[in-house]
Amino acid sequence: MGYALSRLEIDPDYSDSESSLVGDDNDSQQSSSQHDLDHEVAQLTKLRSAPHDRLKRVLPRREELSVSPVKMLAGREGNYTGRGRFSSADRCHILNKYLPVKGPSIVDQLTTRAYVSQFSNDGSLFVAAFQGSHIRIYNAEMGWKLHKNIVAESLRWTVTDTTFSPDKRFLIYATMSPIVNIVNIGSSATDSHANAMEVHEALEFSGDDEVAYSFGIFSVKFSNDGRELVAGSSDDSIYVYDIDANRLSLRIQAHTADVNSVCFADESSNLIYSGSDDNLCKVWDRRSSRSKGKPVGILTGHLEGITHIDSRNDGRYLISNGKDQTIKLWDIRKMSSNVPQTPEFRKYEWDYRWMDYPLRARNAKHAYDQSVATYKGHSVLRTLIRCYFSPEYSTGQRYIYTGSHDACVYVYDLVSGTRVARLMHHKSTVRDCSWHPYYPMLVSSSFDGEIAKWEFPGNGENPVQVNNSRPRRQDFD
């Protein structure tokens, strides 16, 4: 494995100014107390990231989460489990203690705001998009060498989202226009400053020339098979684009305000999740006749607009970041068929783009909150700040992480709600961040123009070469 394991284990109460790891606080304690630890998602998460039962029995009886890697390695060598190797849960139990909190080292810096930062599915490529027309792709396997330098077309204000195709041959990017561009990134030429080496194929999400520039795309995602795109827009709609047929295949008037985020629920791409400024998450099933205009379910609980959603990729659970300064965890089996009538909540004027969240609203609760858990401590202001589940391979999706207006990255334990890390370095809003799918590495992008890389371990020096996009099986077997 490309990263040596240190003796340091992440503890919620551990505080180290050099590593920017900060312990629990009142907000996280309050959010932790809101969790139903008997809920199925907690049990599933523990199963994905707990030592083998036989391994726990042969070791001294201690709290499950304190089983040390040294004893687990001894148990593997002694073949206590009878399998002769670690299970995926054993592997996650070791790796999820070593969070990417060291550093950071600076990958790149521009004089304009960084809006998007995302790894490809295998972690070999990384894309960063900046306000204006700059889109840069780096090869994370070759010392973060610049792979592509792309100038965005059809640009209005900024690049709002990017997504790699599953085979990494193409990059999709969206701006504040109804045109989404697809670029072939497989060629060897690095600099496409004049776009002479690449063809930016425009995918039209509006068929009416008169309203062609009346809305913009906030969010766009590839389906798992790479044949479709789902997009959320400022005209309150969800769009599905058939890439093979080169045409728009579905438009749903989905919400009563901007659709800030969309994603597919799982690999089948039948279910779509959406989050909007109307405070609602909705679930859409394209197999249902109702999908032409009505969701199969609605999730209520946020008191303000939703800035981002992320699926656990199991067709059941998702998280959402909200302008009410919370992340919420949802189980779609608890969704309702309509929006409940709730008492008027907002009795004040507030705009998250330039105002702080009102003190009077911080302890307010939705009368019909359907969420499984709520996570607090970060700040969702000025922009559509994003949140994600941590990787399945290395953590068993035990954590939730998010950018924040206070220039930090926050990491929460999904089960307990405890804040386990706060990464401090940036000087301005962190809009996006991305955790490497296999290694303890996290990259953040900020309005200060910096792309920063956090690792475990890390020494704050220049970015180091990553030799493998995926660890070898023998590293953990």
Short mmCIF file of C-alpha atoms in Angstrom, two decimals:
data_model
loop_
_atom_site.label_atom_id
_atom_site.label_comp_id
_atom_site.label_asym_id
_atom_site.label_seq_id
_atom_site.Cartn_x
_atom_site.Cartn_y
_atom_site.Cartn_z
CA MET A 1 0.00 0.00 0.00
CA GLY A 2 1.24 3.49 -0.84
CA TYR A 3 0.64 4.86 2.66
CA ALA A 4 2.27 3.58 5.85
CA LEU A 5 -0.06 3.24 8.84
CA SER A 6 0.96 5.34 11.83
CA ARG A 7 0.24 4.60 15.49
CA LEU A 8 -1.91 7.71 15.66
CA GLU A 9 -5.62 6.96 15.78
CA ILE A 10 -8.26 9.59 15.28
CA ASP A 11 -10.13 10.29 18.51
CA PRO A 12 -13.15 12.63 18.77
CA ASP A 13 -11.54 14.34 21.73
CA TYR A 14 -8.09 14.60 20.17
CA SER A 15 -6.87 18.10 19.40
CA ASP A 16 -3.71 18.96 17.48
CA SER A 17 -3.27 22.41 16.00
CA GLU A 18 -0.55 21.20 13.63
CA SER A 19 -2.78 18.58 12.03
CA SER A 20 -5.86 20.84 12.20
CA LEU A 21 -7.79 18.06 13.89
CA VAL A 22 -10.24 19.51 16.38
CA GLY A 23 -12.32 17.63 18.93
CA ASP A 24 -16.02 17.65 19.70
CA ASP A 25 -17.98 20.78 20.60
CA ASN A 26 -21.45 21.64 21.86
CA ASP A 27 -23.02 21.66 18.41
CA SER A 28 -21.78 18.19 17.56
CA GLN A 29 -22.81 16.88 20.99
CA GLN A 30 -26.30 18.20 20.41
CA SER A 31 -26.48 16.69 16.95
CA SER A 32 -25.19 13.37 18.30
CA SER A 33 -28.02 13.21 20.82
CA GLN A 34 -30.54 13.49 18.00
CA HIS A 35 -29.43 10.20 16.42
CA ASP A 36 -31.39 6.99 16.62
CA LEU A 37 -28.50 4.55 17.05
CA ASP A 38 -30.82 1.57 16.59
CA HIS A 39 -31.72 2.64 13.09
CA GLU A 40 -30.79 0.21 10.34
CA VAL A 41 -28.26 2.53 8.72
CA ALA A 42 -26.23 2.58 11.93
CA GLN A 43 -26.18 -1.21 12.08
CA LEU A 44 -25.26 -1.52 8.39
CA THR A 45 -22.45 0.98 8.84
CA LYS A 46 -21.08 -0.88 11.84
CA LEU A 47 -21.18 -4.17 9.92
CA ARG A 48 -19.18 -2.55 7.11
CA SER A 49 -16.50 -1.19 9.42
CA ALA A 50 -16.20 -3.56 12.39
CA PRO A 51 -13.68 -6.35 13.10
CA HIS A 52 -14.69 -9.95 12.44
CA ASP A 53 -16.67 -11.46 15.34
CA ARG A 54 -14.14 -14.25 15.86
CA LEU A 55 -11.34 -11.73 15.90
CA LYS A 56 -13.11 -9.76 18.60
CA ARG A 57 -13.65 -12.87 20.69
CA VAL A 58 -10.02 -13.95 20.73
CA LEU A 59 -8.83 -10.49 21.72
CA PRO A 60 -9.31 -9.03 25.20
CA ARG A 61 -12.82 -7.71 25.66
CA ARG A 62 -12.67 -4.02 24.87
CA GLU A 63 -14.89 -1.48 23.21
CA GLU A 64 -15.36 -2.47 19.57
CA LEU A 65 -13.93 0.73 18.10
CA SER A 66 -10.73 0.45 20.14
CA VAL A 67 -9.52 -2.87 18.65
CA SER A 68 -6.02 -1.93 17.54
CA PRO A 69 -4.55 -2.60 14.08
CA VAL A 70 -1.62 -4.39 15.75
CA LYS A 71 -3.93 -6.93 17.37
CA MET A 72 -5.93 -7.29 14.18
CA LEU A 73 -2.76 -8.00 12.22
CA ALA A 74 -1.77 -10.57 14.84
CA GLY A 75 -5.19 -12.14 14.52
CA ARG A 76 -4.84 -12.31 10.76
CA GLU A 77 -1.44 -13.97 11.02
CA GLY A 78 -2.89 -16.46 13.51
CA ASN A 79 -5.83 -17.05 11.18
CA TYR A 80 -8.33 -16.55 14.01
CA THR A 81 -11.14 -15.96 11.54
CA GLY A 82 -10.43 -19.09 9.53
CA ARG A 83 -10.31 -17.05 6.34
CA GLY A 84 -6.59 -16.37 6.22
CA ARG A 85 -7.13 -12.74 5.31
CA PHE A 86 -8.97 -9.59 6.26
CA SER A 87 -12.59 -9.18 5.30
CA SER A 88 -13.69 -5.88 3.73
CA ALA A 89 -15.09 -4.86 7.14
CA ASP A 90 -11.75 -5.68 8.83
CA ARG A 91 -9.96 -3.55 6.23
CA CYS A 92 -12.35 -0.65 6.73
CA HIS A 93 -12.02 -0.90 10.51
CA ILE A 94 -8.27 -0.35 10.19
CA LEU A 95 -8.36 2.30 7.47
CA ASN A 96 -11.21 4.44 8.79
CA LYS A 97 -9.12 5.35 11.84
CA TYR A 98 -6.57 7.08 9.62
CA LEU A 99 -8.36 10.13 8.34
CA PRO A 100 -6.81 12.48 5.76
CA VAL A 101 -6.13 15.35 8.13
CA LYS A 102 -2.41 16.00 7.69
CA GLY A 103 -1.12 18.86 5.61
CA PRO A 104 -2.22 20.32 3.44
CA SER A 105 0.00 20.52 0.40
CA ILE A 106 -1.09 22.87 -2.37
CA VAL A 107 -1.96 21.19 -5.67
CA ASP A 108 -2.68 24.43 -7.54
CA GLN A 109 -3.66 28.04 -7.00
CA LEU A 110 -5.35 30.56 -9.26
CA THR A 111 -6.42 34.14 -8.66
CA THR A 112 -10.09 33.24 -9.07
CA ARG A 113 -12.50 31.21 -6.96
CA ALA A 114 -12.36 27.40 -7.05
CA TYR A 115 -15.89 25.99 -7.31
CA VAL A 116 -15.56 22.27 -8.07
CA SER A 117 -13.12 19.54 -7.00
CA GLN A 118 -13.77 15.89 -7.80
CA PHE A 119 -11.88 12.61 -8.22
CA SER A 120 -12.74 10.17 -10.99
CA ASN A 121 -14.32 6.89 -9.90
CA ASP A 122 -10.94 5.12 -9.69
CA GLY A 123 -9.11 8.11 -8.21
CA SER A 124 -6.58 8.37 -11.04
CA LEU A 125 -7.83 11.76 -12.32
CA PHE A 126 -8.91 14.88 -10.48
CA VAL A 127 -10.80 17.86 -11.88
CA ALA A 128 -10.93 21.40 -10.50
CA ALA A 129 -13.15 24.12 -11.96
CA PHE A 130 -12.69 27.81 -11.25
CA GLN A 131 -14.84 30.87 -11.61
CA GLY A 132 -14.42 32.16 -15.11
CA SER A 133 -13.47 29.61 -17.73
CA HIS A 134 -10.73 27.53 -16.11
CA ILE A 135 -11.12 23.75 -15.84
CA ARG A 136 -8.01 21.78 -14.93
CA ILE A 137 -7.59 18.00 -14.84
CA TYR A 138 -4.67 16.48 -12.92
CA ASN A 139 -3.19 13.00 -13.05
CA ALA A 140 -3.17 11.88 -9.42
CA GLU A 141 -1.05 8.83 -10.31
CA MET A 142 1.80 10.90 -11.76
CA GLY A 143 2.63 13.43 -9.08
CA TRP A 144 -0.43 15.54 -9.86
CA LYS A 145 0.86 16.47 -13.27
CA LEU A 146 -1.51 18.66 -15.26
CA HIS A 147 -3.39 16.34 -17.62
CA LYS A 148 -5.69 18.88 -19.28
CA ASN A 149 -6.15 22.63 -19.21
CA ILE A 150 -9.57 23.39 -20.64
CA VAL A 151 -11.29 26.71 -21.30
CA ALA A 152 -15.02 26.45 -20.77
CA GLU A 153 -17.49 27.48 -23.47
CA SER A 154 -21.09 28.69 -23.15
CA LEU A 155 -20.00 30.26 -19.89
CA ARG A 156 -22.25 32.39 -17.71
CA TRP A 157 -20.74 33.48 -14.39
CA THR A 158 -18.93 30.24 -13.50
CA VAL A 159 -18.61 26.51 -13.99
CA THR A 160 -21.25 25.13 -11.63
CA ASP A 161 -20.55 21.40 -11.91
CA THR A 162 -18.38 18.79 -13.62
CA THR A 163 -18.58 15.01 -13.93
CA PHE A 164 -16.30 12.34 -15.40
CA SER A 165 -17.76 9.59 -17.53
CA PRO A 166 -17.33 6.17 -15.87
CA ASP A 167 -14.64 5.22 -18.42
CA LYS A 168 -12.82 8.58 -17.92
CA ARG A 169 -12.90 9.33 -21.65
CA PHE A 170 -15.15 12.35 -21.31
CA LEU A 171 -15.70 15.29 -19.02
CA ILE A 172 -19.07 17.00 -18.73
CA TYR A 173 -19.27 20.53 -17.40
CA ALA A 174 -22.21 22.81 -16.70
CA THR A 175 -22.47 26.57 -16.30
CA MET A 176 -25.28 28.99 -15.64
CA SER A 177 -26.76 28.24 -19.06
CA PRO A 178 -28.97 25.45 -20.48
CA ILE A 179 -26.02 24.18 -22.51
CA VAL A 180 -23.93 21.36 -21.05
CA ASN A 181 -20.64 20.67 -22.79
CA ILE A 182 -18.96 17.30 -23.23
CA VAL A 183 -15.21 17.15 -23.92
CA ASN A 184 -13.08 14.16 -24.94
CA ILE A 185 -10.21 14.21 -22.44
CA GLY A 186 -8.45 11.12 -23.74
CA SER A 187 -6.01 12.92 -26.05
CA SER A 188 -2.41 13.47 -24.99
CA ALA A 189 -2.27 17.24 -25.51
CA THR A 190 -2.20 19.06 -22.18
CA ASP A 191 -2.88 22.68 -23.05
CA SER A 192 -6.15 23.43 -24.81
CA HIS A 193 -6.12 27.14 -24.07
CA ALA A 194 -7.67 28.00 -27.40
CA ASN A 195 -9.71 24.78 -27.40
CA ALA A 196 -7.93 23.89 -30.62
CA MET A 197 -7.18 20.33 -29.53
CA GLU A 198 -10.61 19.48 -28.10
CA VAL A 199 -14.14 19.52 -29.44
CA HIS A 200 -16.67 20.87 -26.95
CA GLU A 201 -19.90 19.25 -28.03
CA ALA A 202 -22.86 21.29 -26.80
CA LEU A 203 -25.80 19.35 -25.38
CA GLU A 204 -28.91 21.53 -25.50
CA PHE A 205 -31.24 21.22 -22.54
CA SER A 206 -33.70 23.72 -24.00
CA GLY A 207 -35.44 23.19 -27.31
CA ASP A 208 -36.98 26.64 -27.44
CA ASP A 209 -34.65 29.32 -28.82
CA GLU A 210 -36.70 32.09 -27.21
CA VAL A 211 -35.99 30.74 -23.72
CA ALA A 212 -32.62 29.21 -24.49
CA TYR A 213 -30.85 31.39 -21.96
CA SER A 214 -33.62 31.79 -19.44
CA PHE A 215 -32.25 29.15 -17.08
CA GLY A 216 -28.97 27.58 -16.01
CA ILE A 217 -27.75 24.15 -14.95
CA PHE A 218 -26.64 23.84 -11.32
CA SER A 219 -25.95 20.10 -11.11
CA VAL A 220 -25.17 17.34 -13.62
CA LYS A 221 -24.29 13.66 -13.12
CA PHE A 222 -23.51 10.67 -15.33
CA SER A 223 -25.45 7.44 -15.00
CA ASN A 224 -23.42 4.39 -14.00
CA ASP A 225 -23.38 3.05 -17.57
CA GLY A 226 -22.33 6.43 -18.99
CA ARG A 227 -25.30 6.59 -21.37
CA GLU A 228 -27.34 9.27 -19.64
CA LEU A 229 -27.03 12.54 -17.77
CA VAL A 230 -29.34 13.89 -15.08
CA ALA A 231 -29.35 17.64 -14.46
CA GLY A 232 -31.00 20.10 -12.09
CA SER A 233 -31.74 23.64 -13.20
CA SER A 234 -32.84 27.12 -12.20
CA ASP A 235 -36.19 26.64 -13.98
CA ASP A 236 -37.27 24.29 -11.15
CA SER A 237 -36.83 21.24 -13.38
CA ILE A 238 -35.00 17.93 -13.66
CA TYR A 239 -33.66 16.89 -17.06
CA VAL A 240 -32.45 13.52 -18.34
CA TYR A 241 -30.31 13.55 -21.48
CA ASP A 242 -29.76 10.43 -23.62
CA ILE A 243 -26.16 10.69 -24.81
CA ASP A 244 -26.39 7.76 -27.22
CA ALA A 245 -29.42 9.27 -28.96
CA ASN A 246 -28.08 12.83 -28.52
CA ARG A 247 -31.40 14.16 -27.33
CA LEU A 248 -33.27 15.25 -24.24
CA SER A 249 -35.35 12.27 -23.11
CA LEU A 250 -37.15 13.62 -20.04
CA ARG A 251 -38.03 16.90 -18.41
CA ILE A 252 -39.89 17.09 -15.10
CA GLN A 253 -41.24 20.27 -13.55
CA ALA A 254 -39.98 18.92 -10.26
CA HIS A 255 -40.00 21.69 -7.66
CA THR A 256 -41.29 25.18 -6.96
CA ALA A 257 -37.78 26.71 -6.81
CA ASP A 258 -34.26 26.14 -8.16
CA VAL A 259 -33.15 22.50 -8.30
CA ASN A 260 -29.67 22.85 -6.86
CA SER A 261 -28.64 19.20 -6.83
CA VAL A 262 -29.57 15.88 -8.46
CA CYS A 263 -28.10 12.38 -8.51
CA PHE A 264 -28.97 8.80 -9.37
CA ALA A 265 -29.85 6.67 -6.35
CA ASP A 266 -27.92 3.55 -7.37
CA GLU A 267 -26.27 1.76 -10.25
CA SER A 268 -29.58 0.95 -11.97
CA SER A 269 -30.26 4.68 -12.59
CA ASN A 270 -34.00 4.12 -12.25
CA LEU A 271 -34.33 6.26 -9.12
CA ILE A 272 -33.37 9.95 -9.10
CA TYR A 273 -32.96 12.18 -6.05
CA SER A 274 -33.40 15.95 -6.23
CA GLY A 275 -32.90 18.80 -3.77
CA SER A 276 -34.29 22.31 -4.15
CA ASP A 277 -34.56 25.79 -2.72
CA ASP A 278 -38.16 24.86 -1.84
CA ASN A 279 -36.59 23.00 1.16
CA LEU A 280 -37.59 19.55 -0.15
CA CYS A 281 -35.82 16.40 -1.28
CA LYS A 282 -37.82 14.36 -3.77
CA VAL A 283 -37.53 10.84 -5.14
CA TRP A 284 -38.39 10.04 -8.75
CA ASP A 285 -38.87 6.55 -10.22
CA ARG A 286 -38.70 6.48 -14.00
CA ARG A 287 -40.36 3.04 -14.04
CA SER A 288 -43.52 4.53 -12.57
CA SER A 289 -46.21 6.17 -14.64
CA ARG A 290 -46.21 8.95 -12.04
CA SER A 291 -42.69 9.95 -13.07
CA LYS A 292 -44.07 12.19 -15.79
CA GLY A 293 -44.91 14.83 -13.24
CA LYS A 294 -45.15 13.54 -9.69
CA PRO A 295 -42.47 12.14 -7.38
CA VAL A 296 -42.88 8.76 -5.75
CA GLY A 297 -41.94 10.37 -2.47
CA ILE A 298 -41.09 13.60 -0.67
CA LEU A 299 -38.68 14.09 2.24
CA THR A 300 -39.32 17.03 4.55
CA GLY A 301 -37.21 18.32 7.41
CA HIS A 302 -35.01 21.15 6.16
CA LEU A 303 -36.15 24.65 7.10
CA GLU A 304 -34.25 26.33 4.26
CA GLY A 305 -33.15 25.49 0.74
CA ILE A 306 -31.03 22.44 -0.07
CA THR A 307 -27.61 23.07 -1.59
CA HIS A 308 -26.42 19.52 -2.32
CA ILE A 309 -27.41 15.87 -2.06
CA ASP A 310 -25.35 12.67 -2.20
CA SER A 311 -26.56 9.08 -2.49
CA ARG A 312 -25.18 6.18 -0.49
CA ASN A 313 -25.57 4.37 -3.82
CA ASP A 314 -27.82 1.71 -2.30
CA GLY A 315 -31.19 3.05 -3.48
CA ARG A 316 -32.20 3.73 0.09
CA TYR A 317 -30.15 6.38 1.90
CA LEU A 318 -29.03 9.88 0.97
CA ILE A 319 -27.71 13.01 2.67
CA SER A 320 -28.48 16.67 1.99
CA ASN A 321 -26.77 19.92 2.88
CA GLY A 322 -29.14 22.76 3.77
CA LYS A 323 -29.09 26.51 4.16
CA ASP A 324 -30.52 25.89 7.64
CA GLN A 325 -26.89 25.01 8.49
CA THR A 326 -27.49 21.26 8.80
CA ILE A 327 -26.78 18.02 6.97
CA LYS A 328 -29.62 15.50 7.13
CA LEU A 329 -29.54 11.75 6.59
CA TRP A 330 -32.62 10.27 4.91
CA ASP A 331 -34.15 6.83 4.45
CA ILE A 332 -36.49 6.95 1.44
CA ARG A 333 -38.70 4.30 3.05
CA LYS A 334 -39.83 7.07 5.40
CA MET A 335 -40.83 9.42 2.58
CA SER A 336 -44.39 10.74 2.27
CA SER A 337 -46.59 11.13 -0.76
CA ASN A 338 -47.21 14.84 -0.25
CA VAL A 339 -45.88 17.91 1.54
CA PRO A 340 -47.38 18.27 5.04
CA GLN A 341 -48.93 21.58 5.95
CA THR A 342 -46.58 23.14 8.47
CA PRO A 343 -46.81 26.34 10.52
CA GLU A 344 -45.12 29.39 9.06
CA PHE A 345 -41.48 29.19 10.08
CA ARG A 346 -39.71 32.14 8.54
CA LYS A 347 -40.89 35.38 10.08
CA TYR A 348 -37.91 37.37 8.91
CA GLU A 349 -36.09 38.35 5.73
CA TRP A 350 -32.91 36.41 5.07
CA ASP A 351 -30.68 35.81 2.04
CA TYR A 352 -27.88 33.29 2.45
CA ARG A 353 -25.84 34.89 -0.35
CA TRP A 354 -24.86 37.86 1.78
CA MET A 355 -26.38 37.51 5.27
CA ASP A 356 -25.45 35.35 8.26
CA TYR A 357 -27.99 32.79 9.46
CA PRO A 358 -30.31 34.42 12.02
CA LEU A 359 -29.63 33.49 15.63
CA ARG A 360 -33.34 33.05 16.29
CA ALA A 361 -33.52 30.28 13.67
CA ARG A 362 -30.59 28.13 14.78
CA ASN A 363 -32.53 25.99 17.24
CA ALA A 364 -35.74 25.81 15.22
CA LYS A 365 -37.05 22.38 14.22
CA HIS A 366 -39.34 21.23 11.47
CA ALA A 367 -42.69 20.06 12.78
CA TYR A 368 -42.63 17.00 10.49
CA ASP A 369 -38.94 16.17 10.20
CA GLN A 370 -38.62 12.79 8.45
CA SER A 371 -34.81 12.61 8.53
CA VAL A 372 -32.94 9.82 10.29
CA ALA A 373 -30.22 12.08 11.71
CA THR A 374 -29.04 15.70 11.69
CA TYR A 375 -25.43 16.93 11.69
CA LYS A 376 -24.48 20.47 12.78
CA GLY A 377 -21.35 22.58 13.17
CA HIS A 378 -20.42 23.67 9.65
CA SER A 379 -21.66 26.79 7.86
CA VAL A 380 -23.68 26.81 4.61
CA LEU A 381 -23.56 30.35 3.27
CA ARG A 382 -22.72 32.35 0.11
CA THR A 383 -22.72 29.37 -2.29
CA LEU A 384 -24.05 25.85 -2.87
CA ILE A 385 -21.73 24.03 -0.46
CA ARG A 386 -21.46 20.28 -0.98
CA CYS A 387 -21.50 17.22 1.30
CA TYR A 388 -20.70 13.52 0.71
CA PHE A 389 -20.49 10.05 2.18
CA SER A 390 -16.91 8.91 2.73
CA PRO A 391 -15.64 6.10 0.45
CA GLU A 392 -16.98 2.57 0.85
CA TYR A 393 -13.66 0.85 0.14
CA SER A 394 -11.61 2.46 2.89
CA THR A 395 -14.19 3.61 5.45
CA GLY A 396 -17.35 1.57 4.90
CA GLN A 397 -19.06 4.96 4.42
CA ARG A 398 -18.72 5.57 8.14
CA TYR A 399 -18.25 9.33 7.75
CA ILE A 400 -19.95 12.34 6.20
CA TYR A 401 -17.81 15.25 5.08
CA THR A 402 -18.60 18.75 3.85
CA GLY A 403 -17.14 22.09 2.89
CA SER A 404 -18.04 25.15 4.91
CA HIS A 405 -18.28 28.93 4.67
CA ASP A 406 -15.87 29.27 7.62
CA ALA A 407 -13.05 28.06 5.30
CA CYS A 408 -12.88 24.56 6.84
CA VAL A 409 -13.72 20.98 5.88
CA TYR A 410 -15.80 19.08 8.45
CA VAL A 411 -15.94 15.32 8.96
CA TYR A 412 -18.75 13.76 11.01
CA ASP A 413 -19.21 10.20 12.23
CA LEU A 414 -22.38 8.99 10.52
CA VAL A 415 -23.44 6.75 13.40
CA SER A 416 -22.82 8.96 16.43
CA GLY A 417 -22.97 12.40 14.80
CA THR A 418 -19.69 13.36 16.46
CA ARG A 419 -17.45 15.78 14.62
CA VAL A 420 -14.21 13.82 14.23
CA ALA A 421 -12.18 16.29 12.17
CA ARG A 422 -12.08 19.92 11.13
CA LEU A 423 -9.52 20.75 8.48
CA MET A 424 -8.29 24.34 8.75
CA HIS A 425 -6.12 26.01 6.14
CA HIS A 426 -8.13 27.99 3.60
CA LYS A 427 -8.81 31.70 3.88
CA SER A 428 -12.27 31.67 2.32
CA THR A 429 -15.34 29.49 1.69
CA VAL A 430 -14.72 25.83 0.88
CA ARG A 431 -17.42 25.00 -1.66
CA ASP A 432 -16.38 21.49 -2.61
CA CYS A 433 -14.14 18.65 -1.47
CA SER A 434 -13.45 15.09 -2.59
CA TRP A 435 -12.16 12.02 -0.73
CA HIS A 436 -10.02 9.62 -2.75
CA PRO A 437 -11.98 6.37 -3.31
CA TYR A 438 -9.13 4.14 -2.02
CA TYR A 439 -6.46 6.18 -0.22
CA PRO A 440 -6.60 8.41 2.89
CA MET A 441 -6.49 11.55 0.78
CA LEU A 442 -8.95 14.45 0.60
CA VAL A 443 -8.76 17.47 -1.71
CA SER A 444 -10.56 20.74 -0.99
CA SER A 445 -11.33 23.70 -3.24
CA SER A 446 -11.87 27.18 -1.89
CA PHE A 447 -12.89 30.67 -2.92
CA ASP A 448 -9.33 31.67 -2.02
CA GLY A 449 -8.32 29.99 -5.30
CA GLU A 450 -6.40 27.12 -3.72
CA ILE A 451 -6.72 23.41 -4.35
CA ALA A 452 -5.37 21.78 -1.18
CA LYS A 453 -4.54 18.11 -0.60
CA TRP A 454 -4.86 16.48 2.82
CA GLU A 455 -3.41 13.05 3.61
CA PHE A 456 -2.63 10.56 6.32
CA PRO A 457 0.23 10.64 6.85
CA GLY A 458 1.34 13.89 5.32
CA ASN A 459 4.17 16.32 5.86
CA GLY A 460 2.93 19.49 4.22
CA GLU A 461 5.48 19.23 1.41
CA ASN A 462 4.81 19.24 -2.30
CA PRO A 463 2.26 16.72 -3.63
CA VAL A 464 3.69 13.21 -3.69
CA GLN A 465 3.27 10.67 -6.44
CA VAL A 466 0.49 8.14 -6.05
CA ASN A 467 1.69 4.92 -7.63
CA ASN A 468 -1.58 3.02 -7.84
CA SER A 469 -5.13 4.21 -8.37
CA ARG A 470 -6.28 1.25 -6.31
CA PRO A 471 -4.36 -0.63 -3.62
CA ARG A 472 -3.27 -4.15 -4.49
CA ARG A 473 -5.40 -6.90 -3.01
CA GLN A 474 -2.42 -8.39 -1.19
CA ASP A 475 -2.01 -5.18 0.79
CA PHE A 476 -5.03 -6.15 2.87
CA ASP A 477 -5.53 -9.88 2.28
#
